[in-house]
PDB file of C-alpha atoms in Angstrom:
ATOM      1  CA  UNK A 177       0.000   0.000   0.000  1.00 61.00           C
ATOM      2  CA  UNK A 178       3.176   2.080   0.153  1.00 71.00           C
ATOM      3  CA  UNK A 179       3.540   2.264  -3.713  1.00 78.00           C
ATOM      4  CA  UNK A 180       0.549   3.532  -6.571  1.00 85.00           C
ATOM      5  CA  UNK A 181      -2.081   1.335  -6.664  1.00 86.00           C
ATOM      6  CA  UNK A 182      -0.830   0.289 -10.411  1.00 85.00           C
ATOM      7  CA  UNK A 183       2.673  -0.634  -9.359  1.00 87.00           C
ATOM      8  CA  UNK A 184       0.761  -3.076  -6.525  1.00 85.00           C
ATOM      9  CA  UNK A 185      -0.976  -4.489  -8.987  1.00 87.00           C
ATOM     10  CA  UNK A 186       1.509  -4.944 -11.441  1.00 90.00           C
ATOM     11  CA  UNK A 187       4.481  -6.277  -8.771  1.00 87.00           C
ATOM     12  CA  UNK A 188       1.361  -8.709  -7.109  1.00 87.00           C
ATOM     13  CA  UNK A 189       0.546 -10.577 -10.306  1.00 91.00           C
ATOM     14  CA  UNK A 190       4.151 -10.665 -11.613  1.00 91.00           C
ATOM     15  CA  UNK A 191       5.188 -12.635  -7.797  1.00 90.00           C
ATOM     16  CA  UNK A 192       2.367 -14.967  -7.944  1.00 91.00           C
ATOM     17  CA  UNK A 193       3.350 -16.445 -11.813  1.00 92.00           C
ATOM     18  CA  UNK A 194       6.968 -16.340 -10.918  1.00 92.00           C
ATOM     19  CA  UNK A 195       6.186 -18.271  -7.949  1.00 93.00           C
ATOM     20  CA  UNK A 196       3.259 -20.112  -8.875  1.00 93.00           C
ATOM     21  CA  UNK A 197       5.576 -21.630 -12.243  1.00 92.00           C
ATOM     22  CA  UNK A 198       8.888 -21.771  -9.579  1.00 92.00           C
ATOM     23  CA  UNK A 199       6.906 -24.522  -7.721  1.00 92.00           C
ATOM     24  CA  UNK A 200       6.001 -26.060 -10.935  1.00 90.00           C
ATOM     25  CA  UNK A 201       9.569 -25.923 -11.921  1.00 89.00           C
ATOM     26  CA  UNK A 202      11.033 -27.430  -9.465  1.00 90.00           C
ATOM     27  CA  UNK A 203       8.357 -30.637  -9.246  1.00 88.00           C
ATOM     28  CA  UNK A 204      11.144 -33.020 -10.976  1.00 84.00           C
ATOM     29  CA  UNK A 205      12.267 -35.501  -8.155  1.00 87.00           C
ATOM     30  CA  UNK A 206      10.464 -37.187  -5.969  1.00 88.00           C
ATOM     31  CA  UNK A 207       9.251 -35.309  -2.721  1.00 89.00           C
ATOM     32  CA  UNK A 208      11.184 -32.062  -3.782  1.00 92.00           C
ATOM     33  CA  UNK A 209       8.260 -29.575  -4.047  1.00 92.00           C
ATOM     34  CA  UNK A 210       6.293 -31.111  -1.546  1.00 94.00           C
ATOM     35  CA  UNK A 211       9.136 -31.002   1.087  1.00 94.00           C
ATOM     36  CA  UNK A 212      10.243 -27.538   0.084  1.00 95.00           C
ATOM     37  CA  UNK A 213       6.625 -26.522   0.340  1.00 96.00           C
ATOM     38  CA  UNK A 214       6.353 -28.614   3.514  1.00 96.00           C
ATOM     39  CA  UNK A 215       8.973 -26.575   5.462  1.00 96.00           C
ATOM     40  CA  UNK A 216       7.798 -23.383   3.948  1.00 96.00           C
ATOM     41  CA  UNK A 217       4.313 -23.604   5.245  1.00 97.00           C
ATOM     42  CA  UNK A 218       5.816 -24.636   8.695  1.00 97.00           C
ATOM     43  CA  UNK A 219       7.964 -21.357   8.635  1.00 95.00           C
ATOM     44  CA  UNK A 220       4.903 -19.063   7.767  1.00 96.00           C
ATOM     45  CA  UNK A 221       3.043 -21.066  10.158  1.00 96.00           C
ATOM     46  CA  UNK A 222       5.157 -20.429  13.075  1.00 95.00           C
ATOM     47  CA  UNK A 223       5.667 -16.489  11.948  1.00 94.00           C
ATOM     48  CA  UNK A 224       1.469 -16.152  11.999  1.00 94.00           C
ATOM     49  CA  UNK A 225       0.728 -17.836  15.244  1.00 94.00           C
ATOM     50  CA  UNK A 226       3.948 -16.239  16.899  1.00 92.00           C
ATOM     51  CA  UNK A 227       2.380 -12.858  15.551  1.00 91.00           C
ATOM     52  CA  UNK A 228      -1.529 -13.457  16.278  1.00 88.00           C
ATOM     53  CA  UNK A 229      -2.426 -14.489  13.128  1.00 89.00           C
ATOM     54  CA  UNK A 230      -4.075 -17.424  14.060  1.00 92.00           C
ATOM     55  CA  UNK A 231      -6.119 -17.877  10.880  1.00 94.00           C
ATOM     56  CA  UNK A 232      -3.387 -17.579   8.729  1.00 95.00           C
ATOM     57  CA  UNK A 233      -1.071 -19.791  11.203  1.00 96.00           C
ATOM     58  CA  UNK A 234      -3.288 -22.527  10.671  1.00 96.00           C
ATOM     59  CA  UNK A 235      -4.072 -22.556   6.695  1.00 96.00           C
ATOM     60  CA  UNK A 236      -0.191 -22.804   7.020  1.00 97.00           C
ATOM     61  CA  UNK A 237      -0.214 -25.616   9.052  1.00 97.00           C
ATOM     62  CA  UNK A 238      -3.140 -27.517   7.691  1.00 97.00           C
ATOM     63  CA  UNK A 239      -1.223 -26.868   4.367  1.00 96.00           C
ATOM     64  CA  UNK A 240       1.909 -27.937   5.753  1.00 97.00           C
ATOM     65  CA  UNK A 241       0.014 -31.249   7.527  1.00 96.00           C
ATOM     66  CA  UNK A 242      -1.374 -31.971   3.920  1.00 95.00           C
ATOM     67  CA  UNK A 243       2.148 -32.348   2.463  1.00 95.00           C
ATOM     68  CA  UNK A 244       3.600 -34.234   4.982  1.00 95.00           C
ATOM     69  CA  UNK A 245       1.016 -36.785   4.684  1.00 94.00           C
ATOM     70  CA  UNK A 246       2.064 -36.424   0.792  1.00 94.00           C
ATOM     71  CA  UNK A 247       5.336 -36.604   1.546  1.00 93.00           C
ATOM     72  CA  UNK A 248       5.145 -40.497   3.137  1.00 92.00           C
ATOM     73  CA  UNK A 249       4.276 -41.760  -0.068  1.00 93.00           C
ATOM     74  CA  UNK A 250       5.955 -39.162  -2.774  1.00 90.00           C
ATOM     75  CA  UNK A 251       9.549 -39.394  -1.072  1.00 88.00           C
ATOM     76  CA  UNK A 252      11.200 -41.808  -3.017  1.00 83.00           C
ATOM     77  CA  UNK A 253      10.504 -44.276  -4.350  1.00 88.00           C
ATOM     78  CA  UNK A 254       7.382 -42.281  -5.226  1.00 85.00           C
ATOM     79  CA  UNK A 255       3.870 -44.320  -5.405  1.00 91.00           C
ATOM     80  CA  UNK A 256       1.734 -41.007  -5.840  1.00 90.00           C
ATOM     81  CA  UNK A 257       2.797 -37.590  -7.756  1.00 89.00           C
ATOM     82  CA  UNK A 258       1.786 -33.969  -7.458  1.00 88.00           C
ATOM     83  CA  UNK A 259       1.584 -33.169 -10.910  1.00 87.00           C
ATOM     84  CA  UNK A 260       1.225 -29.120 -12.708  1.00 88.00           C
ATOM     85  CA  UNK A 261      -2.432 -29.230 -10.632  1.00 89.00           C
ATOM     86  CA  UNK A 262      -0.703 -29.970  -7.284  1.00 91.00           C
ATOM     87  CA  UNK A 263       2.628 -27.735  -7.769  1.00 92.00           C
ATOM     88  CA  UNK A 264       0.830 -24.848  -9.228  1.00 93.00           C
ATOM     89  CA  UNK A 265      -1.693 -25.029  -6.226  1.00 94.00           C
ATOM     90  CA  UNK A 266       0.915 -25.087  -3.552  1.00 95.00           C
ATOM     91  CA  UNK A 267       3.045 -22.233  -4.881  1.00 94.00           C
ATOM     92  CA  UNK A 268      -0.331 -20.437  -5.039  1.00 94.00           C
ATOM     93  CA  UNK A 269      -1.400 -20.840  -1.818  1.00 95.00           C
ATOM     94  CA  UNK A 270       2.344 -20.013  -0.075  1.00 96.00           C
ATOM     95  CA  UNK A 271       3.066 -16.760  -2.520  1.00 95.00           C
ATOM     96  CA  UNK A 272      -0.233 -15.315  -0.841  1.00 95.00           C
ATOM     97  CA  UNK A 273       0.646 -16.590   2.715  1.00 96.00           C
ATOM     98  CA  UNK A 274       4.112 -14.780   2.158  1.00 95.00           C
ATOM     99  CA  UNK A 275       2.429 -11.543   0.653  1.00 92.00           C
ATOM    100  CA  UNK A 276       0.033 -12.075   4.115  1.00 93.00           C
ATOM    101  CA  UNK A 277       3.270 -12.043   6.324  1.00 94.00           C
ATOM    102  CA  UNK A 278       5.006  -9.009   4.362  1.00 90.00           C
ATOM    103  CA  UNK A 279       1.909  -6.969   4.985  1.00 88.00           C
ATOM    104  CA  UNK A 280       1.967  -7.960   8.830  1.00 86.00           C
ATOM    105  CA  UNK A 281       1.632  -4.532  10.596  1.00 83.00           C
ATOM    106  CA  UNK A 282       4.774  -4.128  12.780  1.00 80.00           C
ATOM    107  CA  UNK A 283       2.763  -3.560  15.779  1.00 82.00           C
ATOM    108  CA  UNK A 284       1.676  -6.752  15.570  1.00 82.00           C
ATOM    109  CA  UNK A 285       5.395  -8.846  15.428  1.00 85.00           C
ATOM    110  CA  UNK A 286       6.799  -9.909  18.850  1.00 85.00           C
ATOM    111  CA  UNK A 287       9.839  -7.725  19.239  1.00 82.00           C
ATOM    112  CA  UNK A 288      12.146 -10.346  18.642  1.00 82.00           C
ATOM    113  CA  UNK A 289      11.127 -10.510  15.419  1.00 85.00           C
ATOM    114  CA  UNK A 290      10.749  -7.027  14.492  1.00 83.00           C
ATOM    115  CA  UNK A 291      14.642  -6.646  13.370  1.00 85.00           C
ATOM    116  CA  UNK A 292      14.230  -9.408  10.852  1.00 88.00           C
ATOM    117  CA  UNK A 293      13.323  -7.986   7.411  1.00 88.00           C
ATOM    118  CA  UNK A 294      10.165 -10.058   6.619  1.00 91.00           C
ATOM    119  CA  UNK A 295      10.675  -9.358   3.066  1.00 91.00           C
ATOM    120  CA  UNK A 296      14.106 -10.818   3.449  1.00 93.00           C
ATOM    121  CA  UNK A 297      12.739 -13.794   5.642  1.00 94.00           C
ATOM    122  CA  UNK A 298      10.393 -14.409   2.540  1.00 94.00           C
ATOM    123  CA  UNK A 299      12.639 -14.601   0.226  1.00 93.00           C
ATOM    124  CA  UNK A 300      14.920 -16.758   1.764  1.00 93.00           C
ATOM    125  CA  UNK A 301      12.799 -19.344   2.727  1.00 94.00           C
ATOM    126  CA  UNK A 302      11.731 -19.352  -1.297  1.00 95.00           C
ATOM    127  CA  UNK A 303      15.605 -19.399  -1.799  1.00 94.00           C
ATOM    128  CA  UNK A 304      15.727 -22.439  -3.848  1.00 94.00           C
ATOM    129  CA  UNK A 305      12.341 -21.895  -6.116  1.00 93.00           C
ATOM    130  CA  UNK A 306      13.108 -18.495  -7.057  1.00 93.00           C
ATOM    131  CA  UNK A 307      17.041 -19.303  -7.884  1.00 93.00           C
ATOM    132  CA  UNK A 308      16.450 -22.045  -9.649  1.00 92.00           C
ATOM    133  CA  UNK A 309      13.602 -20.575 -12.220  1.00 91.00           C
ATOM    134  CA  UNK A 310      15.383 -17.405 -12.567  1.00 91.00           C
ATOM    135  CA  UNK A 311      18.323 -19.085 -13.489  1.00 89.00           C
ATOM    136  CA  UNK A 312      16.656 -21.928 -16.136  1.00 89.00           C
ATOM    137  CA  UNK A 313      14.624 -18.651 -17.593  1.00 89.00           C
ATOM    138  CA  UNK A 314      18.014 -17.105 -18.365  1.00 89.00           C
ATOM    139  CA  UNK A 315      19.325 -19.498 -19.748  1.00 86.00           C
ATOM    140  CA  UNK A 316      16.646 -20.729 -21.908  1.00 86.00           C
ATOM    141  CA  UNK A 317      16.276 -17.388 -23.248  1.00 86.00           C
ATOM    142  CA  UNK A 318      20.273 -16.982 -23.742  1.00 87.00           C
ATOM    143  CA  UNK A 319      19.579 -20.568 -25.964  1.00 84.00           C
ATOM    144  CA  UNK A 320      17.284 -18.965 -28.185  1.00 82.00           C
ATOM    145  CA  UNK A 321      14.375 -21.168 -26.595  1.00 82.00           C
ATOM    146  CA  UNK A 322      11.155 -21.070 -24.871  1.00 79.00           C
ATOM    147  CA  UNK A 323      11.415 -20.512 -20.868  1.00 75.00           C
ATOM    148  CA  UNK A 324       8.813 -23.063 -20.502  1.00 74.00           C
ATOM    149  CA  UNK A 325      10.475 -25.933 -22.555  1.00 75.00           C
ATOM    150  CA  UNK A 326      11.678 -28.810 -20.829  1.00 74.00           C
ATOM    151  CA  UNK A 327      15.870 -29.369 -20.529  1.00 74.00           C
ATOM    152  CA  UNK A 328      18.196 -30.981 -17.433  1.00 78.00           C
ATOM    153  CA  UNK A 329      19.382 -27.268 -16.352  1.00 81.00           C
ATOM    154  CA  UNK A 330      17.538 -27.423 -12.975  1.00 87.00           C
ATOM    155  CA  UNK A 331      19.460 -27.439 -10.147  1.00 89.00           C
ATOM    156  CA  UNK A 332      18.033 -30.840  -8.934  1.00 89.00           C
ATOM    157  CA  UNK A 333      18.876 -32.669 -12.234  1.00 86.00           C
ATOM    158  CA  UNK A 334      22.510 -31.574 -12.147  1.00 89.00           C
ATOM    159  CA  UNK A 335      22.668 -33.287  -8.407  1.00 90.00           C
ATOM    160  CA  UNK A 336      21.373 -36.309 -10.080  1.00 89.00           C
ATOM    161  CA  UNK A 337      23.657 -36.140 -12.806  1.00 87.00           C
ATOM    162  CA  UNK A 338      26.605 -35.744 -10.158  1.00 86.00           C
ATOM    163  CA  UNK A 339      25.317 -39.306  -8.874  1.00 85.00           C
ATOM    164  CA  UNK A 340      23.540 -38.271  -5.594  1.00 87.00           C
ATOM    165  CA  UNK A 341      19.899 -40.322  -6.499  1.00 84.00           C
ATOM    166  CA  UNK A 342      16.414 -38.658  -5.893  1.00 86.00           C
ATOM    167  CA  UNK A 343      17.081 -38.948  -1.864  1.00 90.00           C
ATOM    168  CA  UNK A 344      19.521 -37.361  -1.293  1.00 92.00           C
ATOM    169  CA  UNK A 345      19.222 -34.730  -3.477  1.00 92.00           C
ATOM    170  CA  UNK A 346      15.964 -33.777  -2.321  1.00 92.00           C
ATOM    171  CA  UNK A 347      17.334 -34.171   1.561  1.00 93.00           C
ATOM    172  CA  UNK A 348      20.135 -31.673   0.437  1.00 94.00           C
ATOM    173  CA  UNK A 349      17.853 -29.526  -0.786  1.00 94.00           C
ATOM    174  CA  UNK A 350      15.664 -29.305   2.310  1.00 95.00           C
ATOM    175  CA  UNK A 351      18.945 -28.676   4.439  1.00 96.00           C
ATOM    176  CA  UNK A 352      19.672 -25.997   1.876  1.00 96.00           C
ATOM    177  CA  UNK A 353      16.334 -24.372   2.592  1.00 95.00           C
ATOM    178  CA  UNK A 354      16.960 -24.555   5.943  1.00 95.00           C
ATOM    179  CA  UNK A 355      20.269 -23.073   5.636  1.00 95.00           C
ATOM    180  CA  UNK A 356      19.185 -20.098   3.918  1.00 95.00           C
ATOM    181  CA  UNK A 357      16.420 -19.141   6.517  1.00 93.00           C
ATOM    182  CA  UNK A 358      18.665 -19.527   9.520  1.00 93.00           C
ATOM    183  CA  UNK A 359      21.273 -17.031   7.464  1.00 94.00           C
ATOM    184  CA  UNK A 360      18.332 -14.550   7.490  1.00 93.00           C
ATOM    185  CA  UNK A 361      18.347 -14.801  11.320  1.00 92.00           C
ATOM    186  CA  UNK A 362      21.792 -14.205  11.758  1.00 93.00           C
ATOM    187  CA  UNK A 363      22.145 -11.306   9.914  1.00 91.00           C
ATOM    188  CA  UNK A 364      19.098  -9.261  11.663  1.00 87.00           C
ATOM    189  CA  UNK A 365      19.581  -6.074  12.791  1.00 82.00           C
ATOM    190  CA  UNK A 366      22.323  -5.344   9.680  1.00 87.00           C
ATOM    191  CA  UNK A 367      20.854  -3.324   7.261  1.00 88.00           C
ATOM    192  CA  UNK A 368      18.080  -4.162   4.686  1.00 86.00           C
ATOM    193  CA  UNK A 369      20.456  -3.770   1.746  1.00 89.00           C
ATOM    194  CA  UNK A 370      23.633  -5.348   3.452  1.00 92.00           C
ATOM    195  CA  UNK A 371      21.441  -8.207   4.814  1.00 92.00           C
ATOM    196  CA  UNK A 372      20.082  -8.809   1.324  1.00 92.00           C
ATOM    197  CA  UNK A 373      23.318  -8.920  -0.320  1.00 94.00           C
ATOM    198  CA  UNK A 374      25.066 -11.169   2.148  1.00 94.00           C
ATOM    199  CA  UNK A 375      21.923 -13.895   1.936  1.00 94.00           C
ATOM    200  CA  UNK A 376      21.532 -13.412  -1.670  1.00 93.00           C
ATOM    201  CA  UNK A 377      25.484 -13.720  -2.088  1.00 94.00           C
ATOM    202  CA  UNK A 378      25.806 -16.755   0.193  1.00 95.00           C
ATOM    203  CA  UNK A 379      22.363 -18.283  -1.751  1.00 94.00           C
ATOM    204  CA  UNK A 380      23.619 -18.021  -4.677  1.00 92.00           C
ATOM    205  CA  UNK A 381      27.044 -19.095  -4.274  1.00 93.00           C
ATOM    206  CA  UNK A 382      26.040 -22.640  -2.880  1.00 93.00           C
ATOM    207  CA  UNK A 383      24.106 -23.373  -6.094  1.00 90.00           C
ATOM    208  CA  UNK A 384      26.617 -23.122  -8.305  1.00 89.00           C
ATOM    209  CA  UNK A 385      28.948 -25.670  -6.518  1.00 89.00           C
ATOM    210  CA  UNK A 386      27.105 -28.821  -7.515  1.00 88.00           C
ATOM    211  CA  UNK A 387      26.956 -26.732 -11.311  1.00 86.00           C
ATOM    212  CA  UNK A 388      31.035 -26.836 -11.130  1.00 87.00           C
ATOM    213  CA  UNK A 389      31.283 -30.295 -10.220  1.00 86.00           C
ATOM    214  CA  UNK A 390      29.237 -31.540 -13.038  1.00 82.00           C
ATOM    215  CA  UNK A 391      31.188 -29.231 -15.366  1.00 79.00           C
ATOM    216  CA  UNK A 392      34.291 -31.238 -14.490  1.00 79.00           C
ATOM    217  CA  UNK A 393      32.455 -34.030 -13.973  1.00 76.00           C
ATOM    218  CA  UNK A 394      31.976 -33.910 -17.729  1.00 71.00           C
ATOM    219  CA  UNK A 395      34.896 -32.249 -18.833  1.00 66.00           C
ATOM    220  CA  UNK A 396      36.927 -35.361 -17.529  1.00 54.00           C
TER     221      UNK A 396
END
């Protein structure tokens, strides 16, 4: 409510298909979107309730108690899938419960919460999602070919391709997650700029090791 009413608008539908196609993106190994959305929902879930929010604490948690009841028979070896309807959905429904928790009014956040950027907090937790599709769109587009065609760019087909299997791949991915979101915490209080760059830096970084070490992989 800060900006015009047209930027809003504009910014709003532009996060929810980024998103919303981010969690469709990265539905290629068994129990990765559902576990990434799994600890996601348990992060907003715990921000809500710890804030008040008690309805939107628990469509976080019955979201996040819907996955991991997914989750026991999409880990792998995967009997059931989530398919475009199921990943589509689930970025859906956590892009507006992150929009929900950006708009928190400060008054409302415990005070050891209030030096933690939410935006920030947000953005890490959607670390891997939002990496990884910005990062296939470029280079699709650098290739000449459509952002939505289907390659073995994403960061969870070059683990595979460095040997790691659908486990733990999508268990490294989870601690990745993780790892992101408690880097948020630590750097509270910096400020919003700094604390960006340092998450975004360290987020970034960590994605492209697996990337070397199929390039030389490859190369030998």
């Amino acid at each position: 409510y800060e900006i015009p009413y047209w930027a809003s608008a504009f910014l709003s539908v532009f996060t929810f298909v980024v998103i919303v196609n981010a969690f469709n993106f990265i539905d290629g190994l068994d129990g990765l979107a559902a576990g990434i959305g799994f600890i996601i929902a348990v992060c907003f879930g715990i921000w809500f309730a710890l804030c008040g929010g008690l309805a939107l604490a628990s469509i976080a948690f019955a979201l996040a108690g819907s996955l991991l009841g997914f989750l026991v028979y999409n880990f792998s070896p995967a009997k059931i899938f989530m398919g475009d309807s199921g990943s589509l959905f689930l970025g859906l429904i956590l892009c507006t419960l992150g929009m929900k928790l950006i708009e928190l009014n400060s008054a409302e956040v415990p005070s050891y919460l209030v030096n933690i950027s939410r935006p920030l907090f947000v953005m890490g937790v959607f670390a891997y999602p939002l990496i990884d599709i910005l990062r296939i769109t470029i280079i699709r587009i650098i290739r000449g070919t459509s952002p939505f065609a289907a390659d073995r760019n994403h960061i969870h087909h070059v683990l595979i391709d460095i040997g790691l299997g659908h486990r733990k791949s999508s268990t490294l991915l989870y601690l990745y997650t993780l790892t992101i979101m408690g880097l948020v915490f630590l750097v509270k209080g910096l400020s919003p700029t700094l604390a960006f760059l340092i998450v975004g830096g360290v987020a970034l970084f960590v994605l492209q090791i697996p990337i070397l070490l199929r390039h030389r992989l490859y190369k030998n």
